[in-house]
Amino acid sequence: MKDPNKIENARWELLAGYLTGEADETARREVETWSGQTGENLDELNASRQVLEKAGLYYQTRPFDPAAAWCRVQAAIHPAAPSESHKTRPAIRLFTPRLMKIAASVVLALALGTVGYYLGYQQRKTAVICEIAAADKQVLTNITLPDGTVVTLNSQSKLTHPKHFTGDTREVSIEGEAFFEVKPDAEKPFVISAGKACIRVLGTSFNVCAYPETETVEVVVATGKVQVTSQQVQSEGTAQVVLDPGEKGVLFNQNNQLVKLANDNPNVISWKTRELVFNQTPLSEVFQNLMKVYHIDIQVSDPALNKLVLTAHFNNQSIDFILEVIRLTFNLELSAQNGQYFFTSRNM
Amino acid sequence: MNDNRENILFEKIKNGDEAAFKAIFDTYYASLCHYANRFLEDHSLAEETVQQLFVKIWERRHTLKIESSVKSYLFRSVYNHCLNLLEHKKVRWQHARQLKENFREETDPDRFFLEPGLAEKIEACIEELPEKRREIFRLSREEGLKYREIADQLEVSVKTVETQMGLALKTLREKLRYFSLLLFFFKISAPRLGVKIKSTVIPAK
């Protein structure tokens, strides 16, 4: 096909006029003659028509939001959708952090794996709550919230947010692990409910790890300042910590203790970046990291292997490459079966 | 190729695979709403209708039968739903008849279907247009205004509108070249190659 760059602007003007029905008799005849001259010209005319049609469709379909609609459809197809008492409660009240947790667990129990539900079907103006869930071995990247905040969701994690942020704060909740790049807005703090912890920021990026089955909620800050508080009133210990970049806040679920530590783990967001740094790291820890990032299973024949230490830097390499490096470094045997990798020592 | 992928998804839906259902939903929801809106001339009624259709599809997933492609099945269903709605409610009966007549010639789903991913590409192209060109293009494509009306509204000459529309088309054609070639190719090379799926009742889990 002739390079459209070569077709001078006047030609485009003529084509646009023809396709939008603005061309007069002379112009129309000119376009028709031109398009009849070669197959390429005809293709160009048809392709241009299609582009204008699709651009029109882009504008016409823009008002319809599949994400919000999916919440409603999901609510309808799951018989165990939100109970009557929840339907009548104004959705916005669910977003006070304490109620949020209760509501979230009730809904989880009721909806049995529902990833979204819609409250106040009859009342059009009430808030729509969206849940985004990453399945096993799945990382959801670039989830953009209504305020422009970008979230990366690690596997088996769930993010709940309102379709629109109303009120003085932007409130979301997280179960599992996520990396937040919060859009700065000094007027409207971004508040995350994560298990027993409550995280409050203005505009920053940080990692939250709050899988329900683990004993802690961990927040590691990349940029900016982050405030972490315990959601439960407590008699002893720190009620809140303010974290700077490179610091880590840990909330122990069992005793509700909140501490601030230096982050000594360079691989906190490797699940997102697939960049892994090992510095004299025992193989057991290396394998833990690899299993988390690549969603695989690694076993060793001899516990002694776990004590070997590795210093390496991997940047988005394939798991096979990384395992090969480890195999060669320590002169091991590697076998793979059903997605499970098995290291054995050679001299055994 | 594409049709086939979707028919496989549809088979999965029949087995109760909700992810497959959502994939189909995400692909078609906005286009179907736009299509329904052409009949109903009511945005929220259009959305409600399409949502109900999807709920119904899910409820009847075990016995669904698709004769041609998923796309034509969905558009055909929306079409029937809308006409039923208008006739049943006896709302503007005359209007419904009129539309029925009009749409007899305009039921080609391709004229209403925006391919997944294309919206983002078009949006990116439009975002890059200079502000005035973007507004002229929007008034033409979104609101369907004539060049003269656009010129009056923006207080520019008709000649300016002509030039700007030409330049907008040029940009879109250049930036979407790969995509539109692909579409065009499919349109001429794969006319209605639907894969037939036999209706089988699969017991619920």
XYZ file of C-alpha atoms in Angstrom:
553
model
C 0.000 0.000 0.000
C 1.098 3.509 -0.749
C 2.456 5.234 2.293
C -0.295 7.520 3.594
C 2.418 9.978 4.629
C 2.852 10.729 0.980
C -0.750 11.617 0.483
C -0.800 15.341 0.889
C -2.964 17.073 3.437
C -5.412 18.219 0.807
C -6.165 14.607 0.043
C -6.965 13.927 3.690
C -9.207 16.964 3.769
C -11.016 15.712 0.715
C -11.368 12.208 2.162
C -12.618 13.501 5.523
C -15.150 15.725 3.790
C -16.323 12.843 1.624
C -16.668 10.411 4.526
C -18.492 12.853 6.785
C -20.948 13.685 4.011
C -19.727 17.243 3.663
C -18.330 16.979 0.147
C -20.075 18.769 -2.695
C -20.721 17.178 -6.061
C -17.293 18.063 -7.503
C -15.376 16.862 -4.472
C -17.408 13.680 -4.320
C -16.673 12.884 -7.922
C -13.003 13.598 -7.356
C -12.783 11.139 -4.463
C -14.722 8.493 -6.339
C -12.514 8.826 -9.379
C -9.408 8.684 -7.220
C -10.578 5.633 -5.288
C -11.505 3.899 -8.545
C -8.036 4.360 -9.965
C -6.194 1.718 -7.971
C -7.011 -0.957 -5.462
C -4.723 0.791 -3.015
C -6.718 3.971 -3.221
C -9.919 2.048 -2.607
C -8.331 0.338 0.403
C -7.292 3.703 1.749
C -10.810 5.049 1.392
C -12.298 2.035 3.161
C -9.699 2.068 5.912
C -10.328 5.779 6.478
C -14.045 5.186 6.645
C -13.461 2.493 9.204
C -11.214 4.700 11.307
C -13.850 7.419 11.428
C -16.541 4.880 12.294
C -14.456 3.396 15.070
C -13.604 6.844 16.416
C -17.337 7.546 16.510
C -17.859 4.265 18.350
C -15.163 5.227 20.803
C -17.139 8.337 21.746
C -20.501 6.530 21.769
C -19.343 3.669 23.981
C -17.379 5.882 26.365
C -20.286 6.542 28.757
C -20.765 2.838 29.426
C -18.557 1.490 32.188
C -18.131 -2.291 32.104
C -16.437 -2.425 35.519
C -19.379 -0.880 37.348
C -21.853 -2.897 35.323
C -19.989 -6.110 36.070
C -20.494 -5.471 39.783
C -24.250 -5.416 39.202
C -24.306 -8.466 36.963
C -22.226 -10.361 39.475
C -24.557 -9.431 42.279
C -27.446 -10.738 40.198
C -25.893 -14.040 39.193
C -24.807 -14.984 42.673
C -27.799 -16.076 44.705
C -25.912 -15.331 47.895
C -25.465 -11.683 47.057
C -25.506 -9.037 49.819
C -28.267 -9.564 52.336
C -31.276 -7.303 52.615
C -29.947 -5.489 55.647
C -26.819 -4.552 53.769
C -28.693 -3.402 50.745
C -30.610 -0.820 52.694
C -27.598 0.483 54.536
C -26.102 3.440 52.711
C -22.984 2.107 51.084
C -20.874 5.045 52.065
C -21.046 4.116 55.746
C -19.316 0.867 55.022
C -16.170 2.779 54.437
C -15.460 3.716 57.987
C -12.457 1.476 58.591
C -13.978 -0.611 61.377
C -17.213 -1.322 59.572
C -15.273 -1.920 56.406
C -13.649 -4.962 57.881
C -16.868 -6.386 59.215
C -18.652 -5.707 55.960
C -15.827 -7.193 53.956
C -15.847 -10.423 55.915
C -19.632 -10.680 55.839
C -19.652 -10.158 52.118
C -16.819 -12.597 51.628
C -18.726 -15.224 53.532
C -21.965 -14.534 51.729
C -20.736 -14.098 48.247
C -18.341 -17.060 48.328
C -15.710 -15.842 45.985
C -17.699 -13.092 44.380
C -15.266 -10.499 43.139
C -17.641 -7.632 43.065
C -20.993 -6.606 44.246
C -23.284 -3.706 43.928
C -25.067 -2.061 46.793
C -28.231 -0.062 46.576
C -29.413 -1.386 43.245
C -32.640 0.530 43.654
C -31.037 3.741 44.798
C -29.112 5.055 41.884
C -27.062 7.617 43.710
C -25.448 5.359 46.306
C -21.819 4.389 46.039
C -20.772 1.444 43.919
C -18.150 -0.752 45.479
C -15.768 -2.625 43.263
C -13.641 -5.557 44.238
C -10.677 -6.602 42.191
C -9.154 -9.966 42.955
C -5.992 -11.545 41.651
C -6.238 -15.294 41.334
C -3.597 -17.814 42.311
C -0.328 -17.274 40.401
C -1.692 -14.107 38.854
C -0.349 -10.571 39.261
C -2.632 -7.766 38.185
C -0.679 -4.721 37.077
C -1.682 -1.134 36.482
C -5.035 -1.119 38.210
C -5.979 2.535 38.070
C -8.337 3.797 40.744
C -10.773 6.654 40.099
C -8.321 9.212 41.565
C -5.431 8.099 39.353
C -3.694 6.002 41.988
C -2.069 2.959 40.422
C -2.113 -0.387 42.185
C -0.327 -3.634 41.411
C -2.025 -6.598 43.010
C -0.120 -9.745 43.897
C -1.624 -13.200 43.546
C -4.475 -14.272 45.801
C -5.055 -10.694 46.849
C -8.107 -8.539 46.791
C -8.591 -4.805 46.526
C -11.883 -3.125 47.355
C -12.593 0.443 46.362
C -15.618 2.633 45.690
C -16.275 3.495 42.079
C -16.031 7.145 43.014
C -14.183 8.630 45.947
C -16.654 10.838 47.762
C -16.073 12.511 51.118
C -12.870 13.790 52.682
C -10.733 10.688 52.268
C -9.996 8.113 49.599
C -10.688 4.816 51.349
C -9.848 1.387 50.022
C -9.155 -1.964 51.595
C -6.663 -4.645 50.770
C -6.366 -8.292 51.591
C -3.102 -9.855 50.517
C -0.247 -7.931 48.933
C -0.217 -4.820 46.793
C 2.046 -2.016 45.680
C 0.439 1.425 45.727
C 1.531 4.486 43.795
C -0.803 7.010 45.324
C -1.757 10.070 43.316
C -0.870 13.112 45.444
C -3.878 14.978 46.807
C -3.212 16.951 49.976
C -6.925 17.629 50.455
C -7.958 14.001 50.400
C -5.740 11.551 52.267
C -5.584 8.032 50.880
C -6.553 5.535 53.571
C -6.015 1.798 53.266
C -7.569 -0.723 55.541
C -5.248 -3.749 55.634
C -6.177 -6.429 58.112
C -5.718 -4.928 61.527
C -3.697 -2.021 60.200
C -4.791 1.277 58.825
C -2.430 3.081 56.439
C -2.772 6.756 55.750
C -0.852 8.689 53.098
C -1.041 11.807 50.999
C 0.906 10.867 47.881
C 3.588 8.233 47.866
C 4.460 4.700 46.819
C 4.779 1.725 49.077
C 4.181 -1.997 49.415
C 1.553 -3.538 51.684
C 1.602 -7.204 52.599
C -1.443 -8.303 54.561
C -2.355 -11.877 53.706
C -4.910 -13.047 56.271
C -2.983 -16.255 56.962
C 0.256 -14.493 57.897
C 0.992 -13.214 61.369
C 1.894 -9.679 60.410
C 0.877 -6.772 58.263
C 3.982 -5.231 56.672
C 4.291 -1.881 54.996
C 7.504 -0.924 53.189
C 7.867 2.600 51.856
C 9.489 3.399 48.501
C 8.850 7.133 48.325
C 7.140 9.716 50.528
C 5.773 9.409 54.043
C 3.327 6.799 55.261
C 1.440 6.656 58.543
C 0.431 3.257 59.877
C -1.975 2.825 62.772
C -3.555 -0.182 64.362
C -7.266 -0.395 63.748
C -7.841 -1.742 67.219
C -7.725 0.313 70.358
C -4.936 -0.975 72.504
C -3.663 -0.443 75.983
C 0.047 -0.811 75.401
C 2.606 -0.261 72.677
C 2.771 2.284 69.909
C -0.522 3.309 68.391
C 1.000 4.665 65.231
C 4.268 4.892 63.302
C 5.300 7.266 60.561
C 7.509 5.652 57.942
C 10.060 7.202 55.629
C 11.515 5.623 52.478
C 13.477 2.479 53.270
C 11.586 1.905 56.500
C 9.240 -0.890 57.328
C 6.227 -0.892 59.611
C 5.201 -4.240 61.049
C 1.962 -4.898 62.888
C 1.833 -8.187 64.746
C -1.714 -9.426 64.550
C -1.559 -11.501 67.673
C -0.638 -8.850 70.209
C -1.441 -5.815 68.119
C 2.097 -4.527 68.511
C 3.258 -2.014 65.945
C 6.970 -1.486 65.315
C 9.146 0.495 62.955
C 12.213 -1.209 61.484
C 14.763 -0.543 58.783
C 13.862 -2.531 55.710
C 16.685 -5.011 55.148
C 14.975 -6.933 52.364
C 15.832 -5.610 48.897
C 13.261 -7.931 47.332
C 10.071 -6.539 48.818
C 8.568 -5.603 45.474
C 10.257 -8.274 43.370
C 6.849 -9.882 42.877
C 6.028 -6.770 40.858
C 9.371 -5.938 39.224
C 10.941 -9.394 38.965
C 14.184 -7.804 40.010
C 15.921 -9.865 42.653
C 19.004 -8.942 44.643
C 20.815 -11.530 46.715
C 23.738 -10.585 48.893
C 25.240 -13.489 50.788
C 21.699 -14.814 50.995
C 21.117 -18.385 52.164
C 19.615 -20.598 49.456
C 16.553 -21.263 51.594
C 15.741 -17.570 51.451
C 16.643 -17.372 47.773
C 14.196 -20.191 47.068
C 11.481 -18.540 49.130
C 11.838 -15.417 47.046
C 11.852 -17.336 43.776
C 8.779 -19.318 44.759
C 6.921 -16.134 45.582
C 7.948 -14.241 42.462
C 7.649 -17.061 39.946
C 4.850 -19.068 41.569
C 6.738 -22.319 41.464
C 7.757 -24.945 43.972
C 11.404 -25.689 44.761
C 12.595 -28.576 46.917
C 16.059 -29.658 48.017
C 17.235 -33.171 48.718
C 19.515 -32.241 51.545
C 18.830 -29.502 54.111
C 22.528 -28.666 54.034
C 22.001 -27.104 50.626
C 19.838 -24.451 52.239
C 22.868 -23.093 54.050
C 24.801 -22.234 50.892
C 24.875 -18.497 50.263
C 24.293 -16.721 46.973
C 25.270 -13.259 45.782
C 23.570 -12.342 42.553
C 21.421 -9.775 40.829
C 18.641 -10.907 38.500
C 16.581 -8.508 36.502
C 13.471 -10.018 34.971
C 15.244 -13.201 33.877
C 13.342 -16.408 33.302
C 13.081 -18.851 36.169
C 14.891 -21.465 34.121
C 17.812 -19.103 33.640
C 17.994 -18.283 37.353
C 17.810 -21.919 38.419
C 20.504 -22.752 35.891
C 22.762 -20.086 37.408
C 22.204 -21.565 40.857
C 22.799 -25.071 39.578
C 26.115 -24.109 37.961
C 27.237 -21.923 40.868
C 26.943 -24.705 43.401
C 27.468 -27.640 41.042
C 24.089 -29.194 41.743
C 21.712 -31.471 39.860
C 18.384 -30.005 38.865
C 15.296 -31.904 37.841
C 11.826 -30.643 37.119
C 8.509 -32.393 37.345
C 4.965 -31.030 37.224
C 6.122 -27.492 37.872
C 8.175 -28.634 40.839
C 11.931 -28.171 40.815
C 14.232 -30.418 42.722
C 17.867 -29.707 43.606
C 20.213 -32.499 44.628
C 23.918 -32.322 45.351
C 26.213 -34.034 42.885
C 28.660 -35.524 45.283
C 26.061 -37.479 47.174
C -9.802 -17.234 14.455
C -11.291 -14.680 16.772
C -14.723 -16.190 16.413
C -13.292 -19.535 17.293
C -11.626 -18.242 20.447
C -14.920 -16.763 21.555
C -16.833 -19.902 20.833
C -14.374 -21.762 23.034
C -15.031 -19.177 25.742
C -18.714 -19.783 25.276
C -18.228 -23.496 25.796
C -16.465 -22.646 29.046
C -19.369 -20.458 30.097
C -21.645 -23.433 29.604
C -19.456 -25.251 32.087
C -19.897 -22.472 34.598
C -16.598 -20.693 34.022
C -17.186 -17.199 35.342
C -13.846 -15.824 34.122
C -14.811 -16.741 30.566
C -18.161 -15.075 31.123
C -16.459 -11.912 32.320
C -14.123 -11.926 29.314
C -17.102 -11.940 26.958
C -18.835 -9.329 29.098
C -15.864 -6.965 29.076
C -15.429 -7.334 25.350
C -18.999 -6.571 24.408
C -20.642 -4.602 27.194
C -20.031 -1.033 26.019
C -20.683 -1.829 22.351
C -23.946 -3.593 23.172
C -25.078 -0.693 25.355
C -24.395 1.702 22.542
C -26.340 -0.566 20.200
C -29.275 -0.818 22.622
C -29.189 2.914 23.112
C -29.775 3.384 19.415
C -33.169 1.727 19.873
C -34.112 2.859 23.326
C -32.612 6.329 23.309
C -32.119 6.038 27.038
C -28.647 5.385 28.435
C -29.648 3.794 31.721
C -32.405 1.706 30.164
C -29.876 0.499 27.591
C -27.435 -0.487 30.337
C -30.155 -2.233 32.310
C -31.257 -4.168 29.243
C -27.755 -5.357 28.432
C -27.079 -6.307 32.044
C -30.314 -8.296 32.173
C -29.339 -10.043 28.974
C -26.032 -11.139 30.489
C -27.741 -12.320 33.663
C -30.138 -14.329 31.529
C -27.294 -15.810 29.508
C -25.600 -16.917 32.701
C -28.790 -18.433 34.083
C -29.433 -20.342 30.892
C -25.813 -21.145 30.197
C -26.333 -24.900 30.196
C -28.791 -24.876 27.340
C -27.436 -22.024 25.267
C -26.952 -22.623 21.611
C -24.915 -20.455 19.322
C -25.467 -20.987 15.643
C -22.996 -18.504 14.241
C -20.599 -16.286 16.157
C -20.788 -15.003 19.716
C -20.789 -11.488 18.358
C -23.801 -11.918 16.113
C -25.580 -13.884 18.812
C -25.164 -11.078 21.352
C -26.140 -8.288 19.001
C -29.117 -10.278 17.781
C -30.221 -10.863 21.392
C -29.935 -7.195 22.277
C -31.906 -6.326 19.176
C -34.710 -8.721 20.144
C -34.625 -7.626 23.763
C -34.997 -3.992 22.802
C -37.852 -4.559 20.433
C -39.633 -6.772 22.941
C -39.175 -4.123 25.527
C -40.562 -1.401 23.342
C -43.450 -3.529 22.154
C -44.239 -5.005 25.521
C -44.334 -1.686 27.234
C -46.245 -0.264 24.313
C -43.906 2.641 24.635
C -43.842 4.691 21.519
C -45.047 1.782 19.457
C -44.823 3.817 16.337
C -41.276 4.687 17.175
C -40.361 1.038 17.698
C -41.810 0.097 14.336
C -39.945 2.906 12.751
C -36.692 1.779 14.327
C -37.375 -1.793 13.349
C -37.636 -0.683 9.780
C -34.569 1.504 10.008
C -32.487 -1.096 11.677
C -33.293 -3.834 9.268
C -30.470 -2.431 7.193
C -28.252 -1.474 10.069
C -27.838 -4.617 12.106
C -24.312 -5.417 11.059
C -22.605 -5.870 14.445
C -19.338 -4.618 13.020
C -20.797 -1.175 12.722
C -21.429 -1.107 16.453
C -18.656 -3.229 17.838
C -15.524 -1.601 19.147
C -12.770 -4.186 19.322
C -11.103 -4.727 22.707
C -8.061 -2.520 23.026
C -9.070 -0.261 20.178
C -10.805 2.235 22.487
C -7.537 2.830 24.343
C -5.621 3.235 21.101
C -8.121 5.706 19.714
C -8.181 7.587 22.995
C -4.388 7.876 22.953
C -4.453 9.210 19.383
C -7.178 11.717 20.162
C -5.366 12.872 23.296
C -2.368 13.727 21.156
C -4.296 15.976 18.806
C -3.897 19.726 19.372
C -6.739 21.026 21.514
C -8.712 22.785 18.806
C -8.425 19.895 16.355
C -9.497 17.499 19.061
C -12.593 19.549 19.851
C -13.560 19.870 16.179
C -13.125 16.143 15.712
C -15.166 15.393 18.827
C -18.033 17.641 17.783
C -18.116 15.895 14.418
C -17.794 12.299 15.660
C -19.488 12.431 19.041
C -22.241 14.916 18.458
C -22.569 14.358 14.742
C -22.493 18.067 13.972
C -22.127 19.354 10.429
C -19.008 21.351 9.537
C -21.107 24.536 9.438
C -22.492 23.896 12.937
C -19.027 23.207 14.317
C -17.687 26.377 12.723
C -20.516 28.436 14.267
C -20.114 26.901 17.670
C -16.357 27.416 17.824
C -16.400 30.707 15.937
C -13.992 29.559 13.256
C -14.367 29.334 9.489
C -15.764 26.261 7.743
C -12.442 26.072 5.924
C -10.677 25.681 9.262
C -13.007 22.823 10.196
C -12.305 21.134 6.866
C -8.555 21.433 7.299
C -8.595 20.284 10.909
C -10.804 17.287 10.136
C -8.428 16.282 7.356
C -5.438 16.522 9.683
C -7.265 14.579 12.416
C -8.088 11.817 9.954
C -4.490 11.786 8.768
C -3.178 11.368 12.330
C -5.637 8.607 13.163
C -4.926 6.740 9.952
C -1.181 6.894 10.524
C -1.284 5.925 14.187
C -3.890 3.210 13.725
C -2.452 1.892 10.512
C -1.593 -1.522 11.827
C -4.893 -1.917 13.585
C -7.088 -0.803 10.743
C -5.204 -2.933 8.269
C -5.867 -5.865 10.493
C -9.547 -5.050 10.809
C -9.857 -4.517 7.151
C -8.185 -7.781 6.484
C -10.564 -9.630 8.735
C -13.549 -7.966 7.231
C -12.792 -9.057 3.723
C -11.132 -12.379 4.399
C -13.297 -13.849 7.137
C -16.903 -13.244 6.268
C -19.031 -14.920 8.928
C -16.957 -17.971 9.565
C -18.836 -18.953 12.643
C -18.062 -22.293 14.218
C -21.158 -24.261 14.971
C -21.519 -25.467 18.483
C -23.839 -28.295 19.234
C -26.173 -27.799 22.118
C -25.327 -30.185 24.876
C -26.661 -30.107 28.368
C -23.865 -30.275 30.844
C -24.850 -31.205 34.366
C -24.077 -28.555 36.959
C -21.149 -29.220 39.226
